[in-house]
Short mmCIF file of C-alpha atoms and ligand atoms in Angstrom, two decimals:
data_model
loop_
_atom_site.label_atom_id
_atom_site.label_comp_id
_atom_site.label_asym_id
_atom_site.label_seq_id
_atom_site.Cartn_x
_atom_site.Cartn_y
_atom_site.Cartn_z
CA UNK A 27 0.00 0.00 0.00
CA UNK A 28 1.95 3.34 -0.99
CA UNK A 29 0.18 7.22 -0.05
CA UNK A 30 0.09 10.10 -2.73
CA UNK A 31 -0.24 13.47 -2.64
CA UNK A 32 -3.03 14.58 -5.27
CA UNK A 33 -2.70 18.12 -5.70
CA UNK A 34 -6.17 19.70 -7.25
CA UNK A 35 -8.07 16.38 -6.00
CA UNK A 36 -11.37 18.49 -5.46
CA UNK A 37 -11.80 19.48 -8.76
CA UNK A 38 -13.35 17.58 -11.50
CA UNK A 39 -9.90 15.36 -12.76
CA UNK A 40 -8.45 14.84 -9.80
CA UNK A 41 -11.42 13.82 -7.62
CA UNK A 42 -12.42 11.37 -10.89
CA UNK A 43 -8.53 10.14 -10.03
CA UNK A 44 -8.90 9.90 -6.75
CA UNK A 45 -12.29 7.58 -7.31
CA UNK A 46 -10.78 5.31 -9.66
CA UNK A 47 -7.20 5.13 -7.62
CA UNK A 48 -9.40 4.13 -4.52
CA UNK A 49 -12.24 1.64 -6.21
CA UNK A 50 -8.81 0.41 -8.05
CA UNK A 51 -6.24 -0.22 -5.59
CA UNK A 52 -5.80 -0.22 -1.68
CA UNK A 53 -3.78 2.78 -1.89
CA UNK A 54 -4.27 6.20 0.39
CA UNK A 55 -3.85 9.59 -0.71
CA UNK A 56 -3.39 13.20 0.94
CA UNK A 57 -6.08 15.82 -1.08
CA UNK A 58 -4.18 18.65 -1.14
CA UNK A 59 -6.51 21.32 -2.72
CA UNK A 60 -7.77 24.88 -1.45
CA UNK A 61 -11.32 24.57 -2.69
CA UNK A 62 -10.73 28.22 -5.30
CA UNK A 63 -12.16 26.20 -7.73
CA UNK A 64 -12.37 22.53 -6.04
CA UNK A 65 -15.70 21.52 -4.59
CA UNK A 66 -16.16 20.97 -0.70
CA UNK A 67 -19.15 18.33 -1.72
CA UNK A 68 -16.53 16.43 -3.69
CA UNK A 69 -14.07 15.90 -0.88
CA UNK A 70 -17.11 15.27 1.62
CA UNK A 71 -18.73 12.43 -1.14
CA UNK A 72 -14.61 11.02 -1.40
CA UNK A 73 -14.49 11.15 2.48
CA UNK A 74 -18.05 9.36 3.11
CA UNK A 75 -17.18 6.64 0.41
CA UNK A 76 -13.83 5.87 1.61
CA UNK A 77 -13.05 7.04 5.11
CA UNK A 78 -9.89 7.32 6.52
CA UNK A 79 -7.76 6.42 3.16
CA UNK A 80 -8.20 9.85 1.87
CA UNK A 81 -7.01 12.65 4.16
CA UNK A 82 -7.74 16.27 3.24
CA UNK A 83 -5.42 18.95 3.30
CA UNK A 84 -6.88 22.58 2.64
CA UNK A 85 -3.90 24.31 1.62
CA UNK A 86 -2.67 26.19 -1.87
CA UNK A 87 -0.56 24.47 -4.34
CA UNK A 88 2.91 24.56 -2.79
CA UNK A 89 1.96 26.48 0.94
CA UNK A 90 5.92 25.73 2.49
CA UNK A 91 4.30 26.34 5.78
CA UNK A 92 1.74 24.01 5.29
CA UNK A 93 3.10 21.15 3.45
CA UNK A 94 6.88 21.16 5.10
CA UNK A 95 5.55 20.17 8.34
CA UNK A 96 2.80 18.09 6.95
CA UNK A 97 5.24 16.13 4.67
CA UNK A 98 7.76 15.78 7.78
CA UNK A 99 5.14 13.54 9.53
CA UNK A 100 3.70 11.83 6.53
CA UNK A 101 5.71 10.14 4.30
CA UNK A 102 4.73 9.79 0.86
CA UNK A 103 5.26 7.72 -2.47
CA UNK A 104 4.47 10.00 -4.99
CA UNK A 105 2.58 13.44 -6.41
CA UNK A 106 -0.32 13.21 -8.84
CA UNK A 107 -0.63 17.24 -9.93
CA UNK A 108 -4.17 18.44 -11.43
CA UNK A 109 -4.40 21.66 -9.51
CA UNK A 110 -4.26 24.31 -11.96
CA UNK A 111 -6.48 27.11 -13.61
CA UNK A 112 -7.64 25.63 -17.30
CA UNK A 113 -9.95 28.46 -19.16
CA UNK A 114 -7.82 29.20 -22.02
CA UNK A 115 -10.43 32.91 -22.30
CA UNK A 116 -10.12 33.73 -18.40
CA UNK A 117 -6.13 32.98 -18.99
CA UNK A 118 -6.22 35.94 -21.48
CA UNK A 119 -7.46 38.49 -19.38
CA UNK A 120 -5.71 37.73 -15.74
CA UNK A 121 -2.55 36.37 -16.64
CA UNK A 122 -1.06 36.62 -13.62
CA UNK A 123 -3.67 34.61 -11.72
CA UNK A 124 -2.59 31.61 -14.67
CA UNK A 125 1.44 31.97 -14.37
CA UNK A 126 1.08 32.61 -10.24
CA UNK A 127 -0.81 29.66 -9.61
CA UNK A 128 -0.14 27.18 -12.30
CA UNK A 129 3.47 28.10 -12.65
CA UNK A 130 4.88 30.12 -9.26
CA UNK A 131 3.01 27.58 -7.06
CA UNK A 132 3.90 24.44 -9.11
CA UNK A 133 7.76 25.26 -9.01
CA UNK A 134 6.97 25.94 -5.47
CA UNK A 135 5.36 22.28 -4.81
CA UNK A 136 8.36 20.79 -6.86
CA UNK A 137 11.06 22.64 -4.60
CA UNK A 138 9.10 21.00 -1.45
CA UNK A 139 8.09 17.60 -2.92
CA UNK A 140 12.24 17.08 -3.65
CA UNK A 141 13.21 18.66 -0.74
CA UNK A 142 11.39 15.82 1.38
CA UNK A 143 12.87 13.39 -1.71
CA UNK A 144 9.73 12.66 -2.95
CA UNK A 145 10.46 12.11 -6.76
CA UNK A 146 7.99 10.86 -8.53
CA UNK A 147 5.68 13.51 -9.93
CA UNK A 148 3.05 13.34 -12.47
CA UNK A 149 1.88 16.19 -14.12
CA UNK A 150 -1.57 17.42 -16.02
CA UNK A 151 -0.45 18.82 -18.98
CA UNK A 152 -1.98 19.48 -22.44
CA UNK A 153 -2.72 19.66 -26.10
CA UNK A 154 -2.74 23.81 -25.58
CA UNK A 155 1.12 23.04 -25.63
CA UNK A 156 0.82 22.92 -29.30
CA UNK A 157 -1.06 25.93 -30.17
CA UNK A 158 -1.65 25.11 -33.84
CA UNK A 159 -0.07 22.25 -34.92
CA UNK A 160 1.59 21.77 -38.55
CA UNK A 161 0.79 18.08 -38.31
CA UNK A 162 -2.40 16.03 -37.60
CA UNK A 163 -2.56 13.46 -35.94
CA UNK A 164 0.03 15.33 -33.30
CA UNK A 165 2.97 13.26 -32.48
CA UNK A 166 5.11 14.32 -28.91
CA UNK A 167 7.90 15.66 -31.04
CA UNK A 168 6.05 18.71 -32.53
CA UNK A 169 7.34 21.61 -31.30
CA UNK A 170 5.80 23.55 -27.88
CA UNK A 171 4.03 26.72 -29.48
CA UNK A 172 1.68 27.61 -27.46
CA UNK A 173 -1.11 30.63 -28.49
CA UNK A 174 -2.43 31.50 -25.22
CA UNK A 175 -1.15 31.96 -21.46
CA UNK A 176 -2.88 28.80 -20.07
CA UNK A 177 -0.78 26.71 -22.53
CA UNK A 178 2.22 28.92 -21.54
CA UNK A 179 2.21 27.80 -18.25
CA UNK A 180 1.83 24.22 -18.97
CA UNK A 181 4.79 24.50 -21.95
CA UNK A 182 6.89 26.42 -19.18
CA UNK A 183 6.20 23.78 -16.30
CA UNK A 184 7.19 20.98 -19.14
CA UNK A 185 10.38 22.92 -19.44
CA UNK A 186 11.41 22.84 -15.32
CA UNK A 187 10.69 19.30 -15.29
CA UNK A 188 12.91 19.01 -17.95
CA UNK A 189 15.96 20.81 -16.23
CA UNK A 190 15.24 19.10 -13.06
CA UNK A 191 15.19 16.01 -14.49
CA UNK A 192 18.53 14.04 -13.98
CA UNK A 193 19.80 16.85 -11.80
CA UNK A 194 17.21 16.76 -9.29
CA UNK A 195 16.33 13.59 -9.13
CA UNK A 196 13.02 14.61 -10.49
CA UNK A 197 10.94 11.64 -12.29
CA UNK A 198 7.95 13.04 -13.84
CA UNK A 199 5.31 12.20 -16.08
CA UNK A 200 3.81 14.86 -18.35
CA UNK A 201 0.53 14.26 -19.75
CA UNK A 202 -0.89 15.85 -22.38
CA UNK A 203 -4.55 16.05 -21.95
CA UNK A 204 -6.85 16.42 -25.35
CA UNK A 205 -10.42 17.34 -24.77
CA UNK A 206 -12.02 15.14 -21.74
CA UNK A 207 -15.48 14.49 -21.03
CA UNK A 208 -18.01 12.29 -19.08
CA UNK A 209 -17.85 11.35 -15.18
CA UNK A 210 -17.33 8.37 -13.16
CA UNK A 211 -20.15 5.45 -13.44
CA UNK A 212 -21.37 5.91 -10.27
CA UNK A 213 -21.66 9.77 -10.60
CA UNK A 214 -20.27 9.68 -7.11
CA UNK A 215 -18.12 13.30 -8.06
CA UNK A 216 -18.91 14.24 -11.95
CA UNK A 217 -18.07 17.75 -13.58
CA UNK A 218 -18.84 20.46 -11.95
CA UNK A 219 -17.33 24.61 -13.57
CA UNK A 220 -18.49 27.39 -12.71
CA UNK A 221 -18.69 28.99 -15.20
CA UNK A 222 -18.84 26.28 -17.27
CA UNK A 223 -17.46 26.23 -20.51
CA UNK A 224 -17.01 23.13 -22.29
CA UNK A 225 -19.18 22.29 -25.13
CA UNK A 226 -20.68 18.43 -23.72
CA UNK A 227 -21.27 19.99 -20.24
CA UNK A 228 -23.43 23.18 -22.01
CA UNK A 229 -24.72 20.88 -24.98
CA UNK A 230 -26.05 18.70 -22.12
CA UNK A 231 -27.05 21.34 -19.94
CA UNK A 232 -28.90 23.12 -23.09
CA UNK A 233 -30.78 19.73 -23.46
CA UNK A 234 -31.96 19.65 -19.96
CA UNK A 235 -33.60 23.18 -20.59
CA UNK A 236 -31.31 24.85 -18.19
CA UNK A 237 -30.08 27.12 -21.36
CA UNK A 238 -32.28 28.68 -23.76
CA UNK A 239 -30.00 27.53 -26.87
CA UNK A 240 -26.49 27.00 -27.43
CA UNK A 241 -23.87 28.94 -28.93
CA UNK A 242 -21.68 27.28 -31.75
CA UNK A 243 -18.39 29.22 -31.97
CA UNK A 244 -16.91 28.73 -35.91
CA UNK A 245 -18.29 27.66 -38.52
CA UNK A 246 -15.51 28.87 -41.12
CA UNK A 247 -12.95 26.40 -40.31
CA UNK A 248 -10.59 24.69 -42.54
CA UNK A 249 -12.80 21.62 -42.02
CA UNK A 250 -15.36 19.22 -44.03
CA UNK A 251 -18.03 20.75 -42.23
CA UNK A 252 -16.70 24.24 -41.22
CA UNK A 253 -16.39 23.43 -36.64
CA UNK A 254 -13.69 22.68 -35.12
CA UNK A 255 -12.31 19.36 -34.66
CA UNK A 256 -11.42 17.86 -31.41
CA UNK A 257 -10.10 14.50 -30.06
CA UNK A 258 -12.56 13.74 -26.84
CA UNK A 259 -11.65 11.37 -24.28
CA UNK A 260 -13.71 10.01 -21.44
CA UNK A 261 -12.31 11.07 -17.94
CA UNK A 262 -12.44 7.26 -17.02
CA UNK A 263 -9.63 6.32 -19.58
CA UNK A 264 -7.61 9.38 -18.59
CA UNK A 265 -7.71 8.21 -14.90
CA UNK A 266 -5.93 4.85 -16.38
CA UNK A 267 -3.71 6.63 -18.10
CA UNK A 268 -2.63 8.07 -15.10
CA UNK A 269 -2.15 4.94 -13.24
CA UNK A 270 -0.02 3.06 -15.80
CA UNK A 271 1.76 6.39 -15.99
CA UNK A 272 3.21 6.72 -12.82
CA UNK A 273 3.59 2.55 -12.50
CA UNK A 274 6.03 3.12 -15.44
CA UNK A 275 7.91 6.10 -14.12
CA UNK A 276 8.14 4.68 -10.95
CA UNK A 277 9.60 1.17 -12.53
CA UNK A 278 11.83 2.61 -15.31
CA UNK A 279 12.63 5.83 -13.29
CA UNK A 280 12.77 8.21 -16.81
CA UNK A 281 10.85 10.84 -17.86
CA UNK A 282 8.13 10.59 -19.87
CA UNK A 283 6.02 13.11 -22.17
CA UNK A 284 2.73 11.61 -23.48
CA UNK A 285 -0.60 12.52 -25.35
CA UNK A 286 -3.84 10.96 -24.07
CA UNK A 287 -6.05 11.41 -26.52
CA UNK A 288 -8.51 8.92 -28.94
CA UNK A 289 -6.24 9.37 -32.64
CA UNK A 290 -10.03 9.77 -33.33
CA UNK A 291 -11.54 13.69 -33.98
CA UNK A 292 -15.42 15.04 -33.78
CA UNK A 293 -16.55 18.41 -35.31
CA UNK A 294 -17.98 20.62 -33.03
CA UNK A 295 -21.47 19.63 -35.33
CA UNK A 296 -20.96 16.16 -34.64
CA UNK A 297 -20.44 16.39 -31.11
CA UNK A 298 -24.17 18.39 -31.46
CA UNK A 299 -25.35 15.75 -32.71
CA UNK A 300 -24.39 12.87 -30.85
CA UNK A 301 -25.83 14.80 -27.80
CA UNK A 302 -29.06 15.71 -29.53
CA UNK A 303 -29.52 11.83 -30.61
CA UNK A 304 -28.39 10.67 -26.31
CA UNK A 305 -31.18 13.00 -24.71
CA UNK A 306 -33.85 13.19 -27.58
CA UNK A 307 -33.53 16.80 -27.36
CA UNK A 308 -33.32 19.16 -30.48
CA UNK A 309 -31.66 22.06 -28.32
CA UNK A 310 -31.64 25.94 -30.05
CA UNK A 311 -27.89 25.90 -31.43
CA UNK A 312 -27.31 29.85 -32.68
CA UNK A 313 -24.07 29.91 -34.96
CA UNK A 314 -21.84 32.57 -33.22
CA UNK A 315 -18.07 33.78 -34.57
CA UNK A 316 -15.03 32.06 -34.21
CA UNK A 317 -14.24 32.19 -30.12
CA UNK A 318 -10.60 33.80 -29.82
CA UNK A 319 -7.61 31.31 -29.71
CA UNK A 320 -9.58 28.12 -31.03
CA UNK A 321 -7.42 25.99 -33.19
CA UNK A 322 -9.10 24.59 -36.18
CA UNK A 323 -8.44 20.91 -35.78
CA UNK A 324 -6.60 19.15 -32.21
CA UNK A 325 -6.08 15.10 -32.64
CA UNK A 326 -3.65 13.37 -30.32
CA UNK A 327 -1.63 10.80 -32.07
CA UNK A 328 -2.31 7.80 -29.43
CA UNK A 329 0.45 5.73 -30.75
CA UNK A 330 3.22 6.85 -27.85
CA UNK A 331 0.54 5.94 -25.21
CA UNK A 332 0.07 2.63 -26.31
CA UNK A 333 3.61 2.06 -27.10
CA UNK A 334 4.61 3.22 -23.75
CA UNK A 335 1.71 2.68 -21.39
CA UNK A 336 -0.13 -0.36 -23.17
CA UNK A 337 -2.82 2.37 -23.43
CA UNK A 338 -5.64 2.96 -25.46
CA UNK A 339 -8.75 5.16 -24.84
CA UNK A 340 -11.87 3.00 -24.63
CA UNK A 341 -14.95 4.62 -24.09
CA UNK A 342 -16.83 6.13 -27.42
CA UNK A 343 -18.14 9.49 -27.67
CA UNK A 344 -21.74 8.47 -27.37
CA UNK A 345 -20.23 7.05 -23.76
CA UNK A 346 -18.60 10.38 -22.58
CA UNK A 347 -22.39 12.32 -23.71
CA UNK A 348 -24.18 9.84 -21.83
CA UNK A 349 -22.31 10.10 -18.85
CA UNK A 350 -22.34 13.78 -18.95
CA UNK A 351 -26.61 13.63 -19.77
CA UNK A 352 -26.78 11.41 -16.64
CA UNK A 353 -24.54 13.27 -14.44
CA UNK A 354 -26.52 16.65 -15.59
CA UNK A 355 -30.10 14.78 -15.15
CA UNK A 356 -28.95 13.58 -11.10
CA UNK A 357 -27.75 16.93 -10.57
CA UNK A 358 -30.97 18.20 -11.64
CA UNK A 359 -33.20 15.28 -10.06
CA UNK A 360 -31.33 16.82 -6.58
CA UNK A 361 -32.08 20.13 -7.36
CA UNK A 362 -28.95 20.83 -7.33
CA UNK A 363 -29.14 22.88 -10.84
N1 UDP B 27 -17.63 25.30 -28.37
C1 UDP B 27 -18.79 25.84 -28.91
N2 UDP B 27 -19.75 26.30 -28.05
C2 UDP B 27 -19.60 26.25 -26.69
C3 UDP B 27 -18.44 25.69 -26.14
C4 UDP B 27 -17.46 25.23 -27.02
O1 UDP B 27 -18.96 25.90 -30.13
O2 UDP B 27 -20.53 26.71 -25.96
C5 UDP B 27 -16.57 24.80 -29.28
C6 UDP B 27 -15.23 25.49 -29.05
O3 UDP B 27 -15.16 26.69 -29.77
C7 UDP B 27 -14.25 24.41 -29.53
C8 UDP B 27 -14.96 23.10 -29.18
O4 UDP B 27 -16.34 23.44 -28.99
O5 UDP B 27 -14.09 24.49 -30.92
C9 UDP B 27 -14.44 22.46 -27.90
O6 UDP B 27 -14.43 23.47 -26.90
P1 UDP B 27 -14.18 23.14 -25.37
O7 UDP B 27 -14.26 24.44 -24.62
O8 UDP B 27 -15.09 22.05 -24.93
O9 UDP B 27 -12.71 22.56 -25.32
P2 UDP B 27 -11.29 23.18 -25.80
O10 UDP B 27 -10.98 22.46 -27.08
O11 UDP B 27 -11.43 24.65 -25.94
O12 UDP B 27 -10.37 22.79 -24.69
#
């Protein structure tokens, strides 16, 4: 039995991590989050399900005077890092708020994780790293080109586990995240922004009536019909990912760099449509402008994954929407919409 430190288990990937890790494994982790955006009903659902194997530390990302003393008494096997700041829009207009806590704070939690020679460290990164690729499918070797600050910070946090790497001691495992959807089976801690502003989560919302219509950013694209293209994964998979991830670093003790994503893509109007066919619901969709920094097309090339990690995304699209419509409906059946 080994204890981890998930950093940003509150929010909607890490708690979904923390789930699977625990319904998985007999493991224990510390939830290290400070509820900004993490959801006190998620740690109290994680708490009542599994009792004392999850311990919950209210702290920021990287508090010295919290997690020194904390990580003196408690030792620990390895860090599992989701807490971060992810609208690409919001990272536009309060930069600093995006390279303070995703970057100042994350070197921060690095300094104190290696301090207490904790070394193994695996890290939520993502396709933003790209900005627009020259190449689809996207393979790990394109070049880091960012286009807005969110995928800044997750390019420059690439870079310091890079250069700590090998003269640190670091061992880290960067994941690069492509569009995720859905929630656990048991909807015991689903999806939960606010504001929300992924297209399943508002397509599904929109169905429920909770919208009046939704608004379909792009219809110009370089594509065959005009939205942009994405590569949607179901949170469930991505959990695994994780998993074999740090079983790998831990065994081979090298870095690794790695898209999770389905090699498959979806138009925006496909998505639409997949959710319109799961609820029986033919929503209002109003066809809006372009929305700032969207790239065209975003498809992970899966091959390094299952190379390295014997991985392969499973669940289908109609999968993810159904989870998300079910997770949506509960929320609503508990008035909690
Ligand atoms: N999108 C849309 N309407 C919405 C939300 C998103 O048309 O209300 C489009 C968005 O412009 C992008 C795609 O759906 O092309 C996926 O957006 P999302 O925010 O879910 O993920 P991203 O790819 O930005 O991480």
């Amino acid at each position: 039995m080994s204890h981890f430190l998930v950093a940003g288990g509150a929010g909607y990937i890490g708690s979904n991590f923390i789930k699977y890790l625990m319904d998985t494994s007999d493991h224990e982790v510390t939830l290290l989050d400070n509820l900004s955006t993490g959801r006190s009903e998620v740690v109290e659902s994680l708490k009542g399900r599994y009792g004392s194997r999850i311990v919950f530390l209210k702290s920021d990302l990287g508090d010295p005077e919290k997690l020194h003393p904390y990580l003196h008494k408690r030792a620990v096997d390895g860090v599992f890092h989701f807490g971060a700041f992810s609208l690409v829009g919001e990272s536009q207009y309060d930069p600093m708020k995006y390279y303070y806590n995703n970057v100042a704070r994350t070197l921060s939690l690095l300094k104190i994780i290696l301090e207490h020679e904790i070394r193994h460290f695996v890290f939520s990164s993502s396709a933003a790293v790209y900005g627009i690729p020259e190449k689809t499918p996207i393979t790990e070797e394109a070049e880091r080109k960012p286009i807005n600050h969110y995928g800044k910070t997750k390019a420059m946090i690439e870079e310091v586990m890079e250069a700590l790497s090998g003269r640190e001691d670091l061992v880290y495992a960067s994941l690069r995240y492509f569009n995720v959807a859905g929630t656990d089976e048991e909807m015991l801690v689903g999806e939960c922004h606010d504001p929300e502003t992924h297209l399943i989560p508002i397509a599904v919302k929109t169905a429920l009536g909770l919208r009046d219509h939704l608004a379909l950013f792009g219809t110009d694209y370089p594509t065959p019909d005009g939205t942009a293209v994405r590569d949607y994964i179901h949170v469930t998979d991505l959990c695994r990912a994780h998993w074999a991830a740090f079983e790998k670093i831990r065994k081979e003790n090298e870095p690794l760099t790695v898209n999770l994503g389905s090699a498959r893509g979806y138009s925006v109007r496909e998505v639409l449509e997949t959710v319109q066919r799961v609820t029986g619901s033919r929503f209002r969709i109003l066809e809006e402008g372009r929305r700032p920094g969207d790239p065209p097309v975003l498809i992970a090339s899966s091959e390094k994954a299952g190379k390295e990690l014997g991985w392969k995304a499973e669940r289908s699209l109609e999968e993810m929407v159904t989870s998300a419509w079910d997770w949506e409906k509960k929320r609503s059946e508990d008035g909690l919409l």
